[in-house]
C-alpha positions as MATLAB code, in Angstrom:
seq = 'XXXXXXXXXXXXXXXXXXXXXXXXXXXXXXXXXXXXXXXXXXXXXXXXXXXXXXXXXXXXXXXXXXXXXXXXXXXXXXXXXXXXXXXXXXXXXXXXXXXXXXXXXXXXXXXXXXXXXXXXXXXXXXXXXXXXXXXXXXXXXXXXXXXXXXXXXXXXXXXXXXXXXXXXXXXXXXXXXXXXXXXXXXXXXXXXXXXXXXXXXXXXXXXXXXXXXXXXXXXXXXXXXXXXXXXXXXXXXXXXXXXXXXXXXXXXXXXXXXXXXXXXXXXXXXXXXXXXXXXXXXXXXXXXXXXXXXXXXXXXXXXXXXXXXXXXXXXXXXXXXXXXXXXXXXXXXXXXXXXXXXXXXXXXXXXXXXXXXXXXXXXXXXXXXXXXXXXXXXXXXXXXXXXXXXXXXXXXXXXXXXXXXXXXXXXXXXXXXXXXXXXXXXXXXXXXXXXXXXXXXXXXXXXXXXXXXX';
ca = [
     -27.767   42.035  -30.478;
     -25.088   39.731  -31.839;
     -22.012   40.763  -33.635;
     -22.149   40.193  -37.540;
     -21.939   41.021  -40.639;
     -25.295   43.095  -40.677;
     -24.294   44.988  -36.996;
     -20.669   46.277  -38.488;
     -22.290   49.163  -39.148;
     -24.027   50.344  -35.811;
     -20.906   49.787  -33.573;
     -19.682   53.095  -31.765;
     -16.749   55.059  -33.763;
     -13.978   53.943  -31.152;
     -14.475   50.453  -32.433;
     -12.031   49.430  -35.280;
     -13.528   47.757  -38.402;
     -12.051   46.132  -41.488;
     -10.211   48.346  -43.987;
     -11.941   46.429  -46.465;
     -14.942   44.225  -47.374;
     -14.783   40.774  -45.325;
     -17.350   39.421  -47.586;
     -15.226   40.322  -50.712;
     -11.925   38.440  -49.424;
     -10.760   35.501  -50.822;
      -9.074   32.683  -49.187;
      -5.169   32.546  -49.733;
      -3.915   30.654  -46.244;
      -5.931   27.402  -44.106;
      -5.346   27.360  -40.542;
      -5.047   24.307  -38.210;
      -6.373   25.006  -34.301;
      -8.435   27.988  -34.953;
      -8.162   29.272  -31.186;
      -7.559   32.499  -28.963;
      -3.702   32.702  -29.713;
      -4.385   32.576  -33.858;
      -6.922   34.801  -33.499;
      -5.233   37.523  -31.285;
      -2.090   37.031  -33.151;
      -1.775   35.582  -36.739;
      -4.674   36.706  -37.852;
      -3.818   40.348  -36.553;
      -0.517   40.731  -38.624;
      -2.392   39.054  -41.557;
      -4.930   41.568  -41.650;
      -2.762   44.318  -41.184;
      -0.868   43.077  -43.980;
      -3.626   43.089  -46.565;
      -4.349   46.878  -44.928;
      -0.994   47.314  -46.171;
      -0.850   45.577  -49.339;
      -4.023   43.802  -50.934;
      -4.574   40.821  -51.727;
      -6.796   37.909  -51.376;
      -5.202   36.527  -47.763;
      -8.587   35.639  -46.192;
      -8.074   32.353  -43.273;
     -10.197   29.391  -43.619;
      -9.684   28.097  -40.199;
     -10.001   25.083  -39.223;
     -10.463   23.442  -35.197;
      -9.306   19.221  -35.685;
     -10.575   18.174  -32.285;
     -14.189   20.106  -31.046;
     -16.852   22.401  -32.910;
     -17.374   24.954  -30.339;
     -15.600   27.923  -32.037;
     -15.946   27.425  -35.469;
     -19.880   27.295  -34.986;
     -19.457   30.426  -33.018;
     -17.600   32.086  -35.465;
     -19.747   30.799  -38.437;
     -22.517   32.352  -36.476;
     -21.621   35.950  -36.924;
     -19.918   35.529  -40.340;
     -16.185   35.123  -39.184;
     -16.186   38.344  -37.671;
     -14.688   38.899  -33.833;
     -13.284   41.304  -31.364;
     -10.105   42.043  -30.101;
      -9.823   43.542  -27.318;
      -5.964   44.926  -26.745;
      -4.797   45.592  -22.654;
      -2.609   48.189  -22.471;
      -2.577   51.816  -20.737;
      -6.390   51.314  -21.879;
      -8.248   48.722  -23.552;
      -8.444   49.627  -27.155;
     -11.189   47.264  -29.055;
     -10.825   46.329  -33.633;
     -13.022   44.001  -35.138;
     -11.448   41.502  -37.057;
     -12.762   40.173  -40.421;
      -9.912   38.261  -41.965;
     -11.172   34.931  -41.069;
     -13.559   33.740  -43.797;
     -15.024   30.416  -43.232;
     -14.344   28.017  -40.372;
     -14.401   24.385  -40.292;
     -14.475   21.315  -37.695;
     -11.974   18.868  -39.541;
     -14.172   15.736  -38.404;
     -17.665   17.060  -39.760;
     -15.951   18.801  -42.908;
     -13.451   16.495  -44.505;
     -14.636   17.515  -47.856;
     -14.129   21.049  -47.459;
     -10.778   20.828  -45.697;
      -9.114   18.782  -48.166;
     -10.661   20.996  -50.943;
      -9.237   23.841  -49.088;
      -5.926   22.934  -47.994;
      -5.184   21.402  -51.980;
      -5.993   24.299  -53.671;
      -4.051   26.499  -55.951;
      -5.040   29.656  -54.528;
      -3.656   28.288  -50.971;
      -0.600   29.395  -50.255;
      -0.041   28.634  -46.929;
      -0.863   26.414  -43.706;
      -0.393   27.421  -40.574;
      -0.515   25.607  -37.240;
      -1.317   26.640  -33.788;
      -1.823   22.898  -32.003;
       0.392   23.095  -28.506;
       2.785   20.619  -27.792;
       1.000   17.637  -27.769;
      -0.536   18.253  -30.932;
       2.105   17.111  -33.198;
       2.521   13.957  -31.974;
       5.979   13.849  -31.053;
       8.382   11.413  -28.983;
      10.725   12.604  -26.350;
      13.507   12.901  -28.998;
      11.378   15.353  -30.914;
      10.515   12.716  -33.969;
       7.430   11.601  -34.973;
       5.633    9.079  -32.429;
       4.780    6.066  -35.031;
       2.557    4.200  -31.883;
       1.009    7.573  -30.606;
      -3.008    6.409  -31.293;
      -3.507    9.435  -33.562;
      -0.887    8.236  -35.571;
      -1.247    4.952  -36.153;
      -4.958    5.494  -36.726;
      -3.789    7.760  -39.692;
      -0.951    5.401  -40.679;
      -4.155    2.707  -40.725;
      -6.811    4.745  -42.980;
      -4.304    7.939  -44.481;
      -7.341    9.357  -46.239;
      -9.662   10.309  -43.187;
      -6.871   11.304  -40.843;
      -7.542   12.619  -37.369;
      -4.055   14.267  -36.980;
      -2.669   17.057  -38.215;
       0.380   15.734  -39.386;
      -2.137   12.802  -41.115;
      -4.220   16.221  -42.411;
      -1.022   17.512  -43.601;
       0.524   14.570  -45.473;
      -3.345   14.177  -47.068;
      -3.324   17.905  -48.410;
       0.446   17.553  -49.822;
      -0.588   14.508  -51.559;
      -3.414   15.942  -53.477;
      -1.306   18.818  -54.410;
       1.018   16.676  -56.125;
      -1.605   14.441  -57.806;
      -3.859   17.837  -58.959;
      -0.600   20.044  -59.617;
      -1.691   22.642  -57.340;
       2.049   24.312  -56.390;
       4.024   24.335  -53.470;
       3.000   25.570  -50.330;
       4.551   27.272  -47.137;
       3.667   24.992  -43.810;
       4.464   27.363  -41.023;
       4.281   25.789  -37.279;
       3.755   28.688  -35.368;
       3.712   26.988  -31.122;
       6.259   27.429  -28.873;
       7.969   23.858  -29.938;
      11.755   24.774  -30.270;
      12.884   24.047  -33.463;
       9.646   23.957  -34.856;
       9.570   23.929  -38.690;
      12.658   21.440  -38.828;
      10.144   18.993  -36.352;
       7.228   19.512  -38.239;
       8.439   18.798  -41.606;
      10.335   15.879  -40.210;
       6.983   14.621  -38.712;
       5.401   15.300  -42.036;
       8.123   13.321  -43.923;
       8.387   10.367  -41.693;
       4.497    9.730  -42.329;
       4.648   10.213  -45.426;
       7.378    7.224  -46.138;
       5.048    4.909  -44.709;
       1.743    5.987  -45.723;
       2.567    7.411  -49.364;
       6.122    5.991  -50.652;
       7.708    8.095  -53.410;
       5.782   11.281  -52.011;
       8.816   12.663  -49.866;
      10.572   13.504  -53.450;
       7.855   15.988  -54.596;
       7.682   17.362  -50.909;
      11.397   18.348  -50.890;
      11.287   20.764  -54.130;
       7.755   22.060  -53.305;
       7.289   22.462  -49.760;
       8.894   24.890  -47.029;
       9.065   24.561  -43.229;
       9.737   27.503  -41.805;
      11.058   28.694  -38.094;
       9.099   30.639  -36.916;
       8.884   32.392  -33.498;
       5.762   33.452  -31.808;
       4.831   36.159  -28.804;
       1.722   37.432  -26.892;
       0.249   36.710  -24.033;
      -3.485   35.867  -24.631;
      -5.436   34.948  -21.149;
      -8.283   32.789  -22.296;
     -11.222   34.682  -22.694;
     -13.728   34.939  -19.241;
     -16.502   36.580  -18.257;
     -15.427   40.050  -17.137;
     -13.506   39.751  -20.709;
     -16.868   39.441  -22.533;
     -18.507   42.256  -20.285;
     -15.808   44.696  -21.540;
     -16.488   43.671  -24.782;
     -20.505   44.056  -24.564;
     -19.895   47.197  -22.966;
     -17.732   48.601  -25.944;
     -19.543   47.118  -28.568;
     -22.915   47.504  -27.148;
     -23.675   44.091  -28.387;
     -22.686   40.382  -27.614;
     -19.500   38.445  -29.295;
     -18.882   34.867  -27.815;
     -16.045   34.695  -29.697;
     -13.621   37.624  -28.399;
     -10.350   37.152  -27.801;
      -7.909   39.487  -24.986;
      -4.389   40.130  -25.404;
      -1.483   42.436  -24.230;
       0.046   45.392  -26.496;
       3.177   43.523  -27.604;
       3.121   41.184  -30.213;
       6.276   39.505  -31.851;
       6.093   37.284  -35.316;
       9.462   35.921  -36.168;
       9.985   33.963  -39.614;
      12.912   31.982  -41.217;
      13.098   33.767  -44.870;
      12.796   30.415  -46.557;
       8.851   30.080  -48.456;
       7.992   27.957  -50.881;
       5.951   30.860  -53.373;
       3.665   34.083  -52.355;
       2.660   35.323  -48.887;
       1.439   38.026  -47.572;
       3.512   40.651  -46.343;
       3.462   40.112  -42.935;
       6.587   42.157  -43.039;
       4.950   45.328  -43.363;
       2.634   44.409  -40.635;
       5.421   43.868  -38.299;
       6.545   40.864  -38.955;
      10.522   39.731  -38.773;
      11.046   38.359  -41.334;
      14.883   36.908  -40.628;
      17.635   34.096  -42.531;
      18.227   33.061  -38.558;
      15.587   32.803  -35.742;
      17.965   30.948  -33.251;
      18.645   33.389  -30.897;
      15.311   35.055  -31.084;
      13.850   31.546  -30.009;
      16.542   30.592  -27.282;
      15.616   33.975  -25.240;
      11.790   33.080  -25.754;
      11.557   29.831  -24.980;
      14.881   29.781  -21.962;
      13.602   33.103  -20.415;
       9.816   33.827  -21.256;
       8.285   30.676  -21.082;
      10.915   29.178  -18.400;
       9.878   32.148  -16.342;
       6.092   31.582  -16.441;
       6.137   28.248  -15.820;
       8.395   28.887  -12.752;
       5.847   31.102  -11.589;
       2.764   28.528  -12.221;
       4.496   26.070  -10.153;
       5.252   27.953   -7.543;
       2.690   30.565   -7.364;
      -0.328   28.331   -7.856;
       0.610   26.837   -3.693;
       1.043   30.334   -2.782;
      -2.167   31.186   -3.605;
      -2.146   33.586   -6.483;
      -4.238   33.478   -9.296;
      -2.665   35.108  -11.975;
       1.459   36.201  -13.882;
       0.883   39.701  -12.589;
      -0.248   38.563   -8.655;
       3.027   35.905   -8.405;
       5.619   38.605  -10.630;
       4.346   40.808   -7.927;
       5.103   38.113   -4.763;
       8.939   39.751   -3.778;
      10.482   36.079   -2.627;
       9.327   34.697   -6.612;
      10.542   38.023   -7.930;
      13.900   37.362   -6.230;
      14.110   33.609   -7.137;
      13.565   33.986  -10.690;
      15.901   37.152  -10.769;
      18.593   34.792   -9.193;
      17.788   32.087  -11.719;
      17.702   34.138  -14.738;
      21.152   35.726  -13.341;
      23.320   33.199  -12.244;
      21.952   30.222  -14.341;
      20.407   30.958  -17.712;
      21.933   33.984  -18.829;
      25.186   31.949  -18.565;
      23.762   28.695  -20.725;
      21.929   32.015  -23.118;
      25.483   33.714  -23.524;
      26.459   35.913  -25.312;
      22.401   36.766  -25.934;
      21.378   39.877  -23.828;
      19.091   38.260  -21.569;
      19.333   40.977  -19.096;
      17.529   43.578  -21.395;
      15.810   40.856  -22.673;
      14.089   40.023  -19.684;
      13.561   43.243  -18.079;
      10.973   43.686  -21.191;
       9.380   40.443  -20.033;
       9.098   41.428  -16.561;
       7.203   44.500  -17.199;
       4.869   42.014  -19.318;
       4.158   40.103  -16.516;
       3.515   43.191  -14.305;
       0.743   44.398  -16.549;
      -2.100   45.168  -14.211;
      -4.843   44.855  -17.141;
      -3.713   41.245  -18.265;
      -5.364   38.417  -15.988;
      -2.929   35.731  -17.485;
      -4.138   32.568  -15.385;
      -1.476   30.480  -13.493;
      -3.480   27.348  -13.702;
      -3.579   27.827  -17.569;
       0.416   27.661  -18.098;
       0.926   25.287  -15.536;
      -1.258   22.714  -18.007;
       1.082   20.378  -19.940;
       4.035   20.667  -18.352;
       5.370   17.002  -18.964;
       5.584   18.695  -22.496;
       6.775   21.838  -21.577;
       9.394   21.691  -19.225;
      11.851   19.465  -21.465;
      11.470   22.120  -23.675;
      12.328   25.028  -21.920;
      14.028   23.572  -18.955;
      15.577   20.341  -19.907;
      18.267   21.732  -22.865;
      20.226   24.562  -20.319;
      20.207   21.757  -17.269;
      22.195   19.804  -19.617;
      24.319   22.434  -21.052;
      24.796   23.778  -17.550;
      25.908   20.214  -16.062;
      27.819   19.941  -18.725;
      29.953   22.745  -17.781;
      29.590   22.970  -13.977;
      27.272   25.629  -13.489;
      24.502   26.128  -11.043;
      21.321   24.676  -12.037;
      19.802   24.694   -8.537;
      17.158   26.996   -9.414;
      16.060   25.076  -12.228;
      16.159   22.105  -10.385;
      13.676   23.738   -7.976;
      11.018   24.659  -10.709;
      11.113   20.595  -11.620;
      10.570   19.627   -8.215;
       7.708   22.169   -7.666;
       6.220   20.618  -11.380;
       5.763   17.429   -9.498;
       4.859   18.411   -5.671;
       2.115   20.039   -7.537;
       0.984   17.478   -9.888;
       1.290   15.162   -6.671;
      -1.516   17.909   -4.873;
      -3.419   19.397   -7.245;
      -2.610   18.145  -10.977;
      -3.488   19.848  -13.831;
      -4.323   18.721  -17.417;
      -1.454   17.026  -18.585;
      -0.841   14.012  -20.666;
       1.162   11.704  -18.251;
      -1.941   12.785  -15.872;
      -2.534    8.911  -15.699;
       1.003    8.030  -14.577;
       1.667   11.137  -12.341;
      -1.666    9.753  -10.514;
      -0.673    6.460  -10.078;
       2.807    7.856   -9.075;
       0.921   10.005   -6.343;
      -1.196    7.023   -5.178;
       2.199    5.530   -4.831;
       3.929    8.061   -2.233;
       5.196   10.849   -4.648;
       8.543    9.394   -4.660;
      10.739   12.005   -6.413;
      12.691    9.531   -7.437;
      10.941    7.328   -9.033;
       9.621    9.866  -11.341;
      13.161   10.976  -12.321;
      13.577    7.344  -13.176;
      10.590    7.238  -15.996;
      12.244    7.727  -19.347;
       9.236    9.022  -20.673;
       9.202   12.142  -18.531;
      12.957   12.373  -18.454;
      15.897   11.723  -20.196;
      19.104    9.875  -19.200;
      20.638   12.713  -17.430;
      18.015   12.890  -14.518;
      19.147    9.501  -13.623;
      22.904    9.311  -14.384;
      23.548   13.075  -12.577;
      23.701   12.646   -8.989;
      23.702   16.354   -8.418;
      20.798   17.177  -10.579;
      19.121   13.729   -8.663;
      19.976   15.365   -5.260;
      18.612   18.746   -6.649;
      15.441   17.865   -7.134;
      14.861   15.342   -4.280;
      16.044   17.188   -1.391;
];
């Protein structure tokens, strides 16, 4: 049997259900990149909000680049499992997402959705690459995506194209303001997004920018949970505690952490009472995340993946990577942090990664890391250079990034230079010396160039 609507009610008591009527919920909020992390994460504190105070919050959610799990989900009528890995699993159906779309096969729908009155918010969970950015963090005007959407502004492909679509219908139909929340680990990631949004915007729809600025919000916002993508012992867990099949389950760990900038343009739901921080100042929330967190994992990607482990918990576990990123969370990014409390801040994270029930692949954070690393390496090498302190240790995690993409490279989007660098002799070098995977400062710095070339 397949999870839907019509099986809700023969699933075993342990098994968590709606506190209300999926069917009867309205949509109030469109989502862009409908996968795992949403699911496991937004969509948790949004239907724990309406638990906590009604209201018609249903998701549309929407996938802009392949089918696969909107079908699934439309297949058993939105609904899905999450399974949570703590002590024990613990297993809640989830029925807050109420239609799902794929952008390229649903343009009508999408546009209807995202312009309407009753929408009050878009969200985005796209990676990285999915906002089309330039190394300086503003909009890339010849990325193909882009300049397609520049070309033909009213079937974009993009989701800043989507975006700047949807805001101008809302202005020309006089459907209200609206609350565009970028919820990826981008650092400053509302103030990027709606610059994206405006600088399209003055090209493809001149005069629009004016109604955007008194009816649109761009919040911060900082997101937390680690959600392994879903494999097969995953969905054997979840047949076993459901006693019937979902192919559209998502895992995560116990902790989950929502951070918001209090600045919304009209209603939402109150995510605060779900768990939700709901905070005039992000910063320092975002600094520890993205310098200690997500620094940290990728360290461990790069140089667990040629040790031979497999997963966080295996390489946390390894006592000579324990002891190197102790030394570099010590001695060189608490110092660039200061005065945040990255000490107690990362023993948390630690035990995180230690979690024996979480099979958080390696392979999976290593992916993208030519968008990554200038994000959560690149700003405390500079401040550290800056200022004379160490950055050895950082230095080390960039060289591993490309002694592995020289080996084994992963999904990336400079895959077709790093190859061509590889074929070349892996010259350390001359990678440092490609302005489009680094900036000035890994060529002008001879101790940051000697650093990673040794």
């Amino acid at each position: 049997m397949r999870l839907n609507a019509s099986a809700l009610s023969r699933l075993p008591a342990a098994v968590r259900r709606p506190s209300f009527n999926p069917a009867r919920l309205a949509c109030g909020i469109v989502h862009l990149g409908i996968g795992a992390f949403h699911r496991a994460h937004q969509a948790v504190f949004t239907e724990d909000a309406i638990a906590a105070e009604h209201g018609d919050w249903g998701i549309m959610g929407a996938s802009l680049q392949r089918s696969d799990v909107p079908d699934l989900l439309a297949q058993q009528n939105g609904l899905y499992t999450v399974e949570t890995l703590g002590h024990q699993a613990r297993y809640r159906i989830m029925g807050v997402i109420r239609e799902t779309l794929f952008a390229p096969r649903d343009r009508q729908k999408l546009t209807a959705a995202l312009s309407a009155p009753s929408t009050h918010a878009v969200t985005l969970t796209l990676s990285e690459k999915g906002y089309c950015l330039d190394a300086n963090g503003t909009l890339d005007l010849s990325h193909p995506d882009i300049a397609a959407d520049l070309a033909l502004p009213h079937t974009p492909c993009s989701a800043i194209g989507w975006l700047v679509l949807a805001l101008t219908e809302r202005r020309n139909s006089g459907a209200g303001p609206v609350t565009i929340l970028s919820c990826d680990n981008l650092g400053s990631n509302g103030e990027k997004l709606g610059n994206a949004v405006r600088a399209f915007a003055e090209r493809a729809h001149p005069g629009l920018n004016a109604w955007i600025t008194g009816n649109t919000a761009f919040p911060l916002t900082l997101v937390d949970c680690i959600v392994p993508a879903a494999d097969a012992s995953h969905r054997a867990r979840v047949e076993h505690a459901l006693g019937m099949q979902d192919l559209a389950s998502v895992q995560r760990e116990e902790f989950a952490q929502w951070v918001i900038e209090d600045r919304f343009a009209g209603p939402l739901p109150a995510w605060g009472k779900a768990g939700a921080e709901i905070v005039p100042d992000i910063a320092g929330y975002q600094r520890l995340k993205l310098h200690v967190l997500n620094a940290a994992h990728s360290a461990l990607a790069y140089f667990g993946l040629p040790r031979g482990h497999q997963f966080v918990r295996e390489a946390i576990a390894d006592p000579e990577l324990q002891t190197f990123l102790e030394e570099m969370i010590t001695r060189e990014i608490a110092p660039a942090l200061a005065p945040l409390d990255v000490t107690a801040y990362w023993r948390k994270v630690k035990k995180r990664f230690e979690n024996p029930m979480i099979d958080h692949r390696l392979a999976q954070i290593a992916e993208d890391g030519s968008l990554k690393l200038p994000q959560r390496l690149f700003p405390l090498i500079e401040a550290n250079l800056r200022t004379g302190r160490a950055i050895g240790r950082m230095a080390e995690v960039i060289r591993a990034w490309l002694e592995l993409m020289a080996a084994t490279p992963s999904r990336d989007p400079a895959n077709a230079w790093l190859a061509n660098w590889a074929r070349a002799g892996a010259d350390k070098a001359k990678a440092l010396d490609n302005p489009a995977l680094f900036p000035d400062i890994f060529r002008n710095d001879a101790r940051l160039r000697a650093a990673i070339c040794k």
